[in-house]
PDB file of C-alpha atoms in Angstrom:
ATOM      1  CA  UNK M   1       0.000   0.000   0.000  1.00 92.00           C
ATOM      2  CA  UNK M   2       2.874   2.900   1.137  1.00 95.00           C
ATOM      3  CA  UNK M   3       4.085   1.581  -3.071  1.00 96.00           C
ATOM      4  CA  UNK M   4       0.821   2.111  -4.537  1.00 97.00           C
ATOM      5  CA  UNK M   5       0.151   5.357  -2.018  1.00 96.00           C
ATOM      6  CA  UNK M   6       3.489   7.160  -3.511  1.00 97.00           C
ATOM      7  CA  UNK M   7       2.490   6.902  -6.625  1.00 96.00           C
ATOM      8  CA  UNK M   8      -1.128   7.945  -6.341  1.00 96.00           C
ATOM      9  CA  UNK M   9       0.714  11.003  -4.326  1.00 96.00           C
ATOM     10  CA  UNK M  10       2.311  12.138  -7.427  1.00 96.00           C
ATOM     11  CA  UNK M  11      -0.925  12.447  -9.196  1.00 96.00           C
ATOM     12  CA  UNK M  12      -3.016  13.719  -6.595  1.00 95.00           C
ATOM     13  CA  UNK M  13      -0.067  16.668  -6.042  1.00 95.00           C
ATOM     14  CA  UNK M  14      -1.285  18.162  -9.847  1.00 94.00           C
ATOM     15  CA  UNK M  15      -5.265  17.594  -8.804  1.00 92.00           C
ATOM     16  CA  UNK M  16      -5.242  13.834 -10.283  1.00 93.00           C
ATOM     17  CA  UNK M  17      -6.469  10.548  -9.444  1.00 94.00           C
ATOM     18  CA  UNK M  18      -5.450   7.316 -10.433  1.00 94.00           C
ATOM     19  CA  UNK M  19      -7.975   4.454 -10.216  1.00 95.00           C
ATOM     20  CA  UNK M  20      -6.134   2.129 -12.506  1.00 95.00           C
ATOM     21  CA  UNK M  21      -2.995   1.065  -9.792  1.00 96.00           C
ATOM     22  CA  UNK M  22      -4.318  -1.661  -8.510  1.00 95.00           C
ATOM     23  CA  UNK M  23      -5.242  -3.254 -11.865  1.00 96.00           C
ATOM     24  CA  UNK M  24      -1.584  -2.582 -13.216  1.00 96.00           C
ATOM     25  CA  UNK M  25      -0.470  -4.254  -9.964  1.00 97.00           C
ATOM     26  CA  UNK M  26      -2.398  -7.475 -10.688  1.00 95.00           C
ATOM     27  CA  UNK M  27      -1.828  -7.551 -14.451  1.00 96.00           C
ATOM     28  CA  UNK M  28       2.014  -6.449 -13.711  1.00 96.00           C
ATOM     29  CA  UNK M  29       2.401  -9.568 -11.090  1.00 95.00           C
ATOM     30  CA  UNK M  30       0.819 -12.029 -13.645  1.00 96.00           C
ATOM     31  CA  UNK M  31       3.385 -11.003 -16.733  1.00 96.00           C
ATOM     32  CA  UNK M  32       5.922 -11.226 -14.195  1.00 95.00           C
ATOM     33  CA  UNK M  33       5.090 -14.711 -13.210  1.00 94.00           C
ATOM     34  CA  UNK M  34       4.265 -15.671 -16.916  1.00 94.00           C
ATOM     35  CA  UNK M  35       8.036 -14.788 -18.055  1.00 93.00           C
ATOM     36  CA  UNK M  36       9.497 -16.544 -15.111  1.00 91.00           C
ATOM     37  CA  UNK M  37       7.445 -19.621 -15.695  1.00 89.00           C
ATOM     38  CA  UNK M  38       8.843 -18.937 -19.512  1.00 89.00           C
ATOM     39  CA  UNK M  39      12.349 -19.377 -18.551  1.00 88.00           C
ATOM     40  CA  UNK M  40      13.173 -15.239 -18.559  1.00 90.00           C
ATOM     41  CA  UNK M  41      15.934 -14.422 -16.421  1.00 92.00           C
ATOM     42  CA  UNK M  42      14.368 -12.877 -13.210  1.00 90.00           C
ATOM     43  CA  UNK M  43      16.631  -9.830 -13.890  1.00 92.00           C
ATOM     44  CA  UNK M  44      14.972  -9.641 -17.076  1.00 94.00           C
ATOM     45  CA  UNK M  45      11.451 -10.261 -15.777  1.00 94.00           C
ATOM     46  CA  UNK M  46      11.547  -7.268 -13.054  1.00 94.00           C
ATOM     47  CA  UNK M  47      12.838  -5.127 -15.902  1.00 96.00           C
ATOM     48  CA  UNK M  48      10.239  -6.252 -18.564  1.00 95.00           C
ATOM     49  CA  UNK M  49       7.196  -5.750 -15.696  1.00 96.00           C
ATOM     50  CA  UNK M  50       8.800  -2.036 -14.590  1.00 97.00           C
ATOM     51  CA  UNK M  51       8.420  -1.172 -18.028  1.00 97.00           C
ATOM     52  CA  UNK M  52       4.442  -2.914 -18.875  1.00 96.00           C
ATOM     53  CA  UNK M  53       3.660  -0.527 -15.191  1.00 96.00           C
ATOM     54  CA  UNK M  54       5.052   2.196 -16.613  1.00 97.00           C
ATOM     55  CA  UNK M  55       3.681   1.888 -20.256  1.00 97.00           C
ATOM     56  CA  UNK M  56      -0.140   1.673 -18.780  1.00 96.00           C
ATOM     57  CA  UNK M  57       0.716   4.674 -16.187  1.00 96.00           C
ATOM     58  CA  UNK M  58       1.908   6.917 -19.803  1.00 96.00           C
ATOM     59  CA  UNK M  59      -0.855   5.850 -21.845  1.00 95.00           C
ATOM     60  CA  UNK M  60      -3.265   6.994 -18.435  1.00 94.00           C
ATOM     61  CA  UNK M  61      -1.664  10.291 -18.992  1.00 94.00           C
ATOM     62  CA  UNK M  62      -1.767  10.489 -23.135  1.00 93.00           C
ATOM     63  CA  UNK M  63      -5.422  10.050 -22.617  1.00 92.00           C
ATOM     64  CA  UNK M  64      -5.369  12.686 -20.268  1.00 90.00           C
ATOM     65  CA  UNK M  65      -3.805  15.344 -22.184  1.00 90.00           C
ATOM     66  CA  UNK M  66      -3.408  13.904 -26.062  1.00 88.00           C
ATOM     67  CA  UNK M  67      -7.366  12.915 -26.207  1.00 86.00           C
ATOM     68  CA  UNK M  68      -8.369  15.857 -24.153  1.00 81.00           C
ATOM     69  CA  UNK M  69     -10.372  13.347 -21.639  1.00 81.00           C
ATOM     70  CA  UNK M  70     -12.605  16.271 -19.351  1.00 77.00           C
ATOM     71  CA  UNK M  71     -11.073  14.436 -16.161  1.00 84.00           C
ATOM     72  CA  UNK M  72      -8.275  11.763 -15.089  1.00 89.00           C
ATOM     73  CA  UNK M  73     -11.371   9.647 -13.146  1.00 88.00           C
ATOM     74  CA  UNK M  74     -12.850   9.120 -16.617  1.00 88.00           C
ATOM     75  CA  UNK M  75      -9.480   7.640 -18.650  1.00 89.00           C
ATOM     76  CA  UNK M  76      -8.331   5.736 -15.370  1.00 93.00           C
ATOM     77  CA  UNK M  77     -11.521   3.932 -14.886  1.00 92.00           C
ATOM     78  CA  UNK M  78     -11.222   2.739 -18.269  1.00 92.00           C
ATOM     79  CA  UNK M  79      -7.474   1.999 -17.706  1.00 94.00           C
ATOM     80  CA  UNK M  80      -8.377   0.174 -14.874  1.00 95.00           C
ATOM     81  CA  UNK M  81     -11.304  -2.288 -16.244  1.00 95.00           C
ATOM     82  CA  UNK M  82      -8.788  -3.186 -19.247  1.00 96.00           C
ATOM     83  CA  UNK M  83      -5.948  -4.008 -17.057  1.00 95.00           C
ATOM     84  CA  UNK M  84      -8.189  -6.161 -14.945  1.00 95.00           C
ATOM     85  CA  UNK M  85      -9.343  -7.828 -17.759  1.00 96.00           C
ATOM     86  CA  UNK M  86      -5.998  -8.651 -19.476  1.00 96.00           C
ATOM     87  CA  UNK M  87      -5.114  -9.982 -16.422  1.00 95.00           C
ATOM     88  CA  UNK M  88      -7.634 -12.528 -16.157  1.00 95.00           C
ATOM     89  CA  UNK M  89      -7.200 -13.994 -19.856  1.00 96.00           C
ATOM     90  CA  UNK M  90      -3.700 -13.732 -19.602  1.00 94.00           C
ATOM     91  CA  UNK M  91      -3.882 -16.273 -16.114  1.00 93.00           C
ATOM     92  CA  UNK M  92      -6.958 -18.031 -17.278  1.00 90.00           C
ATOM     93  CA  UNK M  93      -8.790 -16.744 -13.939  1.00 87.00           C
ATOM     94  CA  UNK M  94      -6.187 -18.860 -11.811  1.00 91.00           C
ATOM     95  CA  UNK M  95      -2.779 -17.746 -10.137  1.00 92.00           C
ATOM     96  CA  UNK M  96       0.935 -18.295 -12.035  1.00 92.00           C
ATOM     97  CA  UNK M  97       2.670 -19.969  -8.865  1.00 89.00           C
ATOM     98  CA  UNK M  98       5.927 -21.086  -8.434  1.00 83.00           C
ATOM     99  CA  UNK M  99       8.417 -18.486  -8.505  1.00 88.00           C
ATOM    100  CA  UNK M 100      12.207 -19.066  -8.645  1.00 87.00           C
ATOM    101  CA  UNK M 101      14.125 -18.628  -5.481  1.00 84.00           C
ATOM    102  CA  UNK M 102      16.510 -15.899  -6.594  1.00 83.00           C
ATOM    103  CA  UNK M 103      13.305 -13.818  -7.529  1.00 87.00           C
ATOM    104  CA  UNK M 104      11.455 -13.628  -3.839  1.00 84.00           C
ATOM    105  CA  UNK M 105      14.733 -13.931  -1.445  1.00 83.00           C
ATOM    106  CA  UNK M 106      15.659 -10.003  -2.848  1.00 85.00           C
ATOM    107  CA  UNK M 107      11.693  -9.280  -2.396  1.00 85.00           C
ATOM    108  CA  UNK M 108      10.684 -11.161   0.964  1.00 84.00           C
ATOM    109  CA  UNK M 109      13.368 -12.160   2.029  1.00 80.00           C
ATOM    110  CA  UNK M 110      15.659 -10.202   5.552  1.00 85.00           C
ATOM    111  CA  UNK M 111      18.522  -7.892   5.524  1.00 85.00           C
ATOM    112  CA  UNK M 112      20.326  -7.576   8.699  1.00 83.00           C
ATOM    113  CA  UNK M 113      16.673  -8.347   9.902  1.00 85.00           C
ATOM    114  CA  UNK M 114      15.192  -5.412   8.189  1.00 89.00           C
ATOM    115  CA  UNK M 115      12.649  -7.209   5.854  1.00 90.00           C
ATOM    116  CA  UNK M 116      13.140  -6.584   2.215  1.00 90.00           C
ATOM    117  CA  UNK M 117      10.040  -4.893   1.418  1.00 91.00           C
ATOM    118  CA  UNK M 118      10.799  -1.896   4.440  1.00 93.00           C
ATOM    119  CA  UNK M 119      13.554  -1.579   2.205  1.00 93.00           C
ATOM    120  CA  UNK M 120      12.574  -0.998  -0.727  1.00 94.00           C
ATOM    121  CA  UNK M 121       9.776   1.321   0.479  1.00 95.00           C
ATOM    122  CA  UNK M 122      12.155   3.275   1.994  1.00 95.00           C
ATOM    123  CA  UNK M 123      14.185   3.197  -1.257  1.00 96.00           C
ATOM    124  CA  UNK M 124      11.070   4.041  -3.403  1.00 96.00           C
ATOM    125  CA  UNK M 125      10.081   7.135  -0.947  1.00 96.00           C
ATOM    126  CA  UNK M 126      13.365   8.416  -1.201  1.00 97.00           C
ATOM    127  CA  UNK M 127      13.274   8.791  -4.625  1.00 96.00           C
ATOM    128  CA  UNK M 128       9.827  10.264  -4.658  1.00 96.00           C
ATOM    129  CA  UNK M 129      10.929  12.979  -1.828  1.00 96.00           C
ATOM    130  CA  UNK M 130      13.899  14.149  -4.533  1.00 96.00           C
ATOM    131  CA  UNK M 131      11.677  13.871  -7.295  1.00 95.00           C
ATOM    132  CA  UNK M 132       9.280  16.422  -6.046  1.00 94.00           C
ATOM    133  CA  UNK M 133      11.679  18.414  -3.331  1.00 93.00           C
ATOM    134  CA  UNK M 134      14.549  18.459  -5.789  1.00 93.00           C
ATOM    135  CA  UNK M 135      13.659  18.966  -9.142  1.00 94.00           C
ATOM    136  CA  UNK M 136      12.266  21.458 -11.732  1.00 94.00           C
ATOM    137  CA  UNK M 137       9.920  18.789 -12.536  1.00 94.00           C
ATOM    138  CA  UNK M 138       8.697  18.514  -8.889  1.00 93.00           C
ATOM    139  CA  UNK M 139       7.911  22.408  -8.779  1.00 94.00           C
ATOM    140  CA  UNK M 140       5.970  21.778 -11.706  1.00 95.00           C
ATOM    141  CA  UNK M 141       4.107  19.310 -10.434  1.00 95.00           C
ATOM    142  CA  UNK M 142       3.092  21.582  -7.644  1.00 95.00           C
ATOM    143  CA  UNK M 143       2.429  24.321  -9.754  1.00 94.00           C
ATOM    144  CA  UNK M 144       0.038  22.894 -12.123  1.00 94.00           C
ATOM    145  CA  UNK M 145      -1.658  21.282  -8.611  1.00 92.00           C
ATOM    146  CA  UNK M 146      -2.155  24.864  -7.767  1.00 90.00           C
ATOM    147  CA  UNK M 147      -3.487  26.571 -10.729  1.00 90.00           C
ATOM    148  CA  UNK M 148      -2.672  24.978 -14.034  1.00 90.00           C
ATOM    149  CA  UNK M 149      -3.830  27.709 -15.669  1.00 90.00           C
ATOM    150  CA  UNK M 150      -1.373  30.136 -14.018  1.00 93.00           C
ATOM    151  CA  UNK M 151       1.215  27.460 -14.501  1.00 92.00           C
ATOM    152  CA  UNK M 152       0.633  26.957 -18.115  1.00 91.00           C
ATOM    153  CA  UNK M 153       1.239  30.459 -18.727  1.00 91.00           C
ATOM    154  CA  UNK M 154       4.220  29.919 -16.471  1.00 90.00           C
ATOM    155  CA  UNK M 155       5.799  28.378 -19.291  1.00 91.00           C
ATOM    156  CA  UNK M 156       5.293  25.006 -17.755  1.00 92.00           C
ATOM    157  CA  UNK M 157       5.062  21.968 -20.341  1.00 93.00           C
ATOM    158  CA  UNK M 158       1.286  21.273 -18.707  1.00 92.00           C
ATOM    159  CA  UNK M 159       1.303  18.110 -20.683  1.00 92.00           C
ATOM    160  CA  UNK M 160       4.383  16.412 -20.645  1.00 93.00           C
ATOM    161  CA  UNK M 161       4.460  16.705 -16.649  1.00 94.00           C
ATOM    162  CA  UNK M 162       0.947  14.953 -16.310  1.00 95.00           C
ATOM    163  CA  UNK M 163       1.946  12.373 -18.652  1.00 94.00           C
ATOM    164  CA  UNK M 164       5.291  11.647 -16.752  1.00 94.00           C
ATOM    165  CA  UNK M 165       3.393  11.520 -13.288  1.00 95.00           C
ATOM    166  CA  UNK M 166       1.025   9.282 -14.291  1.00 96.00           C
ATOM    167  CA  UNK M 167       3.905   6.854 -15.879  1.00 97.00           C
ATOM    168  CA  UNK M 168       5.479   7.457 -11.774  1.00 96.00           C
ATOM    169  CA  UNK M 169       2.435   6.092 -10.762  1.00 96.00           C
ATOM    170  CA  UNK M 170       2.190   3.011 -13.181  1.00 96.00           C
ATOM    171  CA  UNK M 171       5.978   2.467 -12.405  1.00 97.00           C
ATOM    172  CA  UNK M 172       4.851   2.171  -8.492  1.00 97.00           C
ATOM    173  CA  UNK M 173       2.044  -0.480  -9.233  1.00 97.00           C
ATOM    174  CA  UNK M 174       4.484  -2.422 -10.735  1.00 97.00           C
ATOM    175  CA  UNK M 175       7.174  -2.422  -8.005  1.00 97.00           C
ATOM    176  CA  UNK M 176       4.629  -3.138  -5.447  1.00 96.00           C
ATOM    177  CA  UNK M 177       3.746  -5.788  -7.710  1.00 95.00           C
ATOM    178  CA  UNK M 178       7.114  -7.391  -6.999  1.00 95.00           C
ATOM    179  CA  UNK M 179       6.613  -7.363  -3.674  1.00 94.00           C
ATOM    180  CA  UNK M 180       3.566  -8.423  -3.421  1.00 94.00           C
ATOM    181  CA  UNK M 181       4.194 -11.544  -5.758  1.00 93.00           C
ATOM    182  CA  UNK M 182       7.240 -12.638  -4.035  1.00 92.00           C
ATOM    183  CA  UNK M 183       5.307 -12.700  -0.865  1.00 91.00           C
ATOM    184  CA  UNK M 184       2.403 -14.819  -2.427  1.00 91.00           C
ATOM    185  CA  UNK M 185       5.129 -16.963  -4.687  1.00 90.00           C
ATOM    186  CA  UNK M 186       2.897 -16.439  -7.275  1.00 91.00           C
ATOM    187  CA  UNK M 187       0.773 -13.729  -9.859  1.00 92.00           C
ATOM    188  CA  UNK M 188      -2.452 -13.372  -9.284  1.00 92.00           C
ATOM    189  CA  UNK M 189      -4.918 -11.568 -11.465  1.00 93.00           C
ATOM    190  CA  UNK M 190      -7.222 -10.164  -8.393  1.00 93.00           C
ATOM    191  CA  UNK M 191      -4.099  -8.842  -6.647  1.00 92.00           C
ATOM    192  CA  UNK M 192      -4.871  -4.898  -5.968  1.00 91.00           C
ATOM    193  CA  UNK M 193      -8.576  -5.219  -5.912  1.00 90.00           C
ATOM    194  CA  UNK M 194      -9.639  -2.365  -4.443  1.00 86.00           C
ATOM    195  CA  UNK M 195      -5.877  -1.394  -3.593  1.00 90.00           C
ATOM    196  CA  UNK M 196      -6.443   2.010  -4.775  1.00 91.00           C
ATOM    197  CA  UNK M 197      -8.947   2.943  -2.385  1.00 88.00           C
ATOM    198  CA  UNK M 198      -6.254   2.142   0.607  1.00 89.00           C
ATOM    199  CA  UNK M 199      -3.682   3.963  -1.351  1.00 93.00           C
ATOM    200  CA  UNK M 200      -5.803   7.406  -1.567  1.00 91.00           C
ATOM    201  CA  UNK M 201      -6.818   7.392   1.945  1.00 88.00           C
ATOM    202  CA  UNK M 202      -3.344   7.146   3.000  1.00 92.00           C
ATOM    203  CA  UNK M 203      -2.445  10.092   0.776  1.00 93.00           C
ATOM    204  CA  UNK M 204      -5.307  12.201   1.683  1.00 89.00           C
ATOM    205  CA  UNK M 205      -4.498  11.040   5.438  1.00 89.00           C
ATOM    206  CA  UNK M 206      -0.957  11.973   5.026  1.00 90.00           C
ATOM    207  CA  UNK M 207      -1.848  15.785   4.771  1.00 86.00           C
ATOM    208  CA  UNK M 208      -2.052  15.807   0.988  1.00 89.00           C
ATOM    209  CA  UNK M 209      -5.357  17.783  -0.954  1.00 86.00           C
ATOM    210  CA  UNK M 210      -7.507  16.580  -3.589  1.00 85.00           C
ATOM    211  CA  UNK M 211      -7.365  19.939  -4.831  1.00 85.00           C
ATOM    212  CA  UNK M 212      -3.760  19.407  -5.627  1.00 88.00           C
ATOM    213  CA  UNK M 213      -0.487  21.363  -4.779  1.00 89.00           C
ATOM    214  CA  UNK M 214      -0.034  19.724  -1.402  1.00 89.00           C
ATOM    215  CA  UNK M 215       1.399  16.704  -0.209  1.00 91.00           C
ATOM    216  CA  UNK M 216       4.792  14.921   1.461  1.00 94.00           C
ATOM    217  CA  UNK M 217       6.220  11.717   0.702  1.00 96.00           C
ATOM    218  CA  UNK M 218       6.382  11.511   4.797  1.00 95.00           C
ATOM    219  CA  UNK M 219       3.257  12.180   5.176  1.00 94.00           C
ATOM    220  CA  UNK M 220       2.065   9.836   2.805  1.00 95.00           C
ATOM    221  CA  UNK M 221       4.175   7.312   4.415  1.00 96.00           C
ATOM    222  CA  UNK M 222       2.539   7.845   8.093  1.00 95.00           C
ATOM    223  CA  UNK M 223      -1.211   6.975   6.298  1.00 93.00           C
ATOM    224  CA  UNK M 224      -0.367   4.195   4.605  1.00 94.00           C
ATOM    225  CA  UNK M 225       0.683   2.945   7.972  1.00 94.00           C
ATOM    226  CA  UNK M 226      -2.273   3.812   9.507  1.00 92.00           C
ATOM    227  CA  UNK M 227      -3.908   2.198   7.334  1.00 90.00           C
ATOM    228  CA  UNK M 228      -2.364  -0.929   7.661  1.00 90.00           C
ATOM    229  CA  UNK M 229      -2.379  -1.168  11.217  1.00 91.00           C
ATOM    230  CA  UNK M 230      -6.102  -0.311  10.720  1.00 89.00           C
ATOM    231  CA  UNK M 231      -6.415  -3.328   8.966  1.00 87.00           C
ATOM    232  CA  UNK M 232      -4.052  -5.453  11.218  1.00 90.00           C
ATOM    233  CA  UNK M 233      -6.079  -4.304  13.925  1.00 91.00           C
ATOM    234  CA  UNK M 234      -9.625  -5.352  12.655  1.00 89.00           C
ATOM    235  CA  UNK M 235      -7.778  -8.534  11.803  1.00 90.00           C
ATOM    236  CA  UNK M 236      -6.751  -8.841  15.417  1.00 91.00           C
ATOM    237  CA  UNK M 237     -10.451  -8.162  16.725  1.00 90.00           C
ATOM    238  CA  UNK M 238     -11.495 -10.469  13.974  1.00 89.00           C
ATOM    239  CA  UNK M 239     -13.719  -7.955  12.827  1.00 88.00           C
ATOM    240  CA  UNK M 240     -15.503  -9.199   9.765  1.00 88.00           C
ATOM    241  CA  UNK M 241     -13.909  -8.295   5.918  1.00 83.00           C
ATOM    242  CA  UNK M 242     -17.580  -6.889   5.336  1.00 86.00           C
ATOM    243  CA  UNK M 243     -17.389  -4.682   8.542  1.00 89.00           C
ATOM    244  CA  UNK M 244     -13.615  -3.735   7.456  1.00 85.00           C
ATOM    245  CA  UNK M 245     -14.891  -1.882   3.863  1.00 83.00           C
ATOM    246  CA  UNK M 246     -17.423  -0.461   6.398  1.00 89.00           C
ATOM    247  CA  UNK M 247     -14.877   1.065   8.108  1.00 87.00           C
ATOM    248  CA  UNK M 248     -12.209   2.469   5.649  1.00 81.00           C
ATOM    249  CA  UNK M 249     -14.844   3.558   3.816  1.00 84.00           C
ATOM    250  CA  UNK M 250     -16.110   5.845   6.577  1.00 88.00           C
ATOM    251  CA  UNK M 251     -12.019   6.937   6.490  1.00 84.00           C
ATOM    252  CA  UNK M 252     -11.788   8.259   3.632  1.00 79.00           C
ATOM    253  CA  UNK M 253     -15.069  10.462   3.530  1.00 86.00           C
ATOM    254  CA  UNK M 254     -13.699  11.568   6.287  1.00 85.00           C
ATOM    255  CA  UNK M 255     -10.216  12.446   5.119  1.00 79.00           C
ATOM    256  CA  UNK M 256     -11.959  14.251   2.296  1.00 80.00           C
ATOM    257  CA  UNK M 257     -14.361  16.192   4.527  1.00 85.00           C
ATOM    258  CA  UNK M 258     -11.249  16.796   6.838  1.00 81.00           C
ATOM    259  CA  UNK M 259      -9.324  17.844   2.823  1.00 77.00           C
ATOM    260  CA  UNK M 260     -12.477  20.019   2.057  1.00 81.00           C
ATOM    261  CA  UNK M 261     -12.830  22.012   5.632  1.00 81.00           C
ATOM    262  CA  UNK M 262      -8.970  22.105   5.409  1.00 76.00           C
ATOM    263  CA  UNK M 263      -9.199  24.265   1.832  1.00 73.00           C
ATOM    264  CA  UNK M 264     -12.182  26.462   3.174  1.00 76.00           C
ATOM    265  CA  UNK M 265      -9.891  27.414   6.087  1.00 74.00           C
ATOM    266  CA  UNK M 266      -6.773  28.127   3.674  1.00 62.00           C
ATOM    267  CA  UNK M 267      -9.953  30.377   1.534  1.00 57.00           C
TER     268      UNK M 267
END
């Protein structure tokens, strides 16, 4: 979730959504495993599925700005029904399982007893931070969050920047997908169902605005944790699954009510 949630950051910093991650998550996991179970290096394999999660994040954003789509909610949704789909022809419906070793040890496996995954969340944020702290193309992202109007006239390349940040955010559902299928030992076409709902409450939770033009990679960080010790927590209480979309449903209207009072104030 902090994967899919720092990718979904990036999009929701220029006013964006992205309903499509947890889609390229399952469909990225199931290439994966169908190339391993091919005989492609797993070097090769990570490489080839960075690149399929980053392809479906840019063509999110071409539709965005090349087709002149009247909002990212409209082009994602579709994004995110075809992904789905491809994903369950591709598998036949059933999970790819089995692996190879040297894939999931680098994945799920322990460090110095810092599991694998910490690590390459912590890897993955830092990256984010400098991208948007550090760069021209950060500012921008910011700026066109803020007005993209005002930005445009800025001189700012409106369209190029949108169409990188959603390729960010593809890019993200397919790392997470490598976590996620060297934890299961397999790729699974449902993997990420409903993923993106987790990952925009933790960036809304994290201090960032629909509205766009705010948001931290730290604070993004702290919700998804929340939200997974949320989870852990109904888990532990044994709190029904039906009971637990209940309840981070009634999180995130409240993170947006919390968003919208929050811009009213700033008014």
């Amino acid at each position: 979730n902090a994967l899919l949630a720092l990718g979904q950051l990036v999009v929701i910093i220029t006013a964006g959504i992205d309903l499509s991650i947890g889609s390229i998550l399952g469909l990225s996991s199931v290439v994966l495993a169908m190339q391993m179970r091919a005989g492609v290096p797993p070097l090769v394999a990570v490489l080839g599925t960075l690149v399929l999660g980053a392809l479906v994040g840019l063509l999110n954003g071409v539709l965005l700005t090349r087709l002149k789509l009247p909002h990212p909610f409209i082009s994602t949704l579709g994004t995110m029904n075809v992904a789905r789909g491809a994903a369950m022809i591709l598998a036949a419906g059933v999970p790819i399982s089995g692996l190879p070793e040297g894939f999931r040890v680098p994945f799920n496996g322990d460090f110095f007893g810092v599991p694998a995954a910490v690590i390459v969340v912590a890897v993955a944020g830092l990256i984010v931070h400098l991208l948007l702290e550090r760069t021209v193309y950060g500012r921008d992202l910011f700026a066109i969050g803020g007005n993209r109007e005002a930005a445009r006239l800025a001189g700012v390349p409106v369209s190029s920047r949108l169409e990188l940040a959603y390729l960010v955010s593809g890019l993200m559902a397919a790392v997470a997908s490598l976590v996620l299928a060297a934890r299961m030992n397999s790729g699974f076409p449902l993997a990420g169902t409903g993923a993106e709902l987790d990952a925009i409450a933790a960036v809304i939770i994290g201090g960032a605005s629909f509205f766009g033009g705010v948001g931290t990679v730290g604070g993004t960080l702290i919700g998804a944790l929340f939200i997974g010790l949320l989870r852990n927590g109904l888990n532990l209480l044994d709190v029904s699954a039906y009971w637990q979309m209940i309840v981070i449903g009634v999180v995130i209207v409240a993170a947006v009510v919390i968003d919208v009072l929050r811009a009213r104030q700033g008014d």
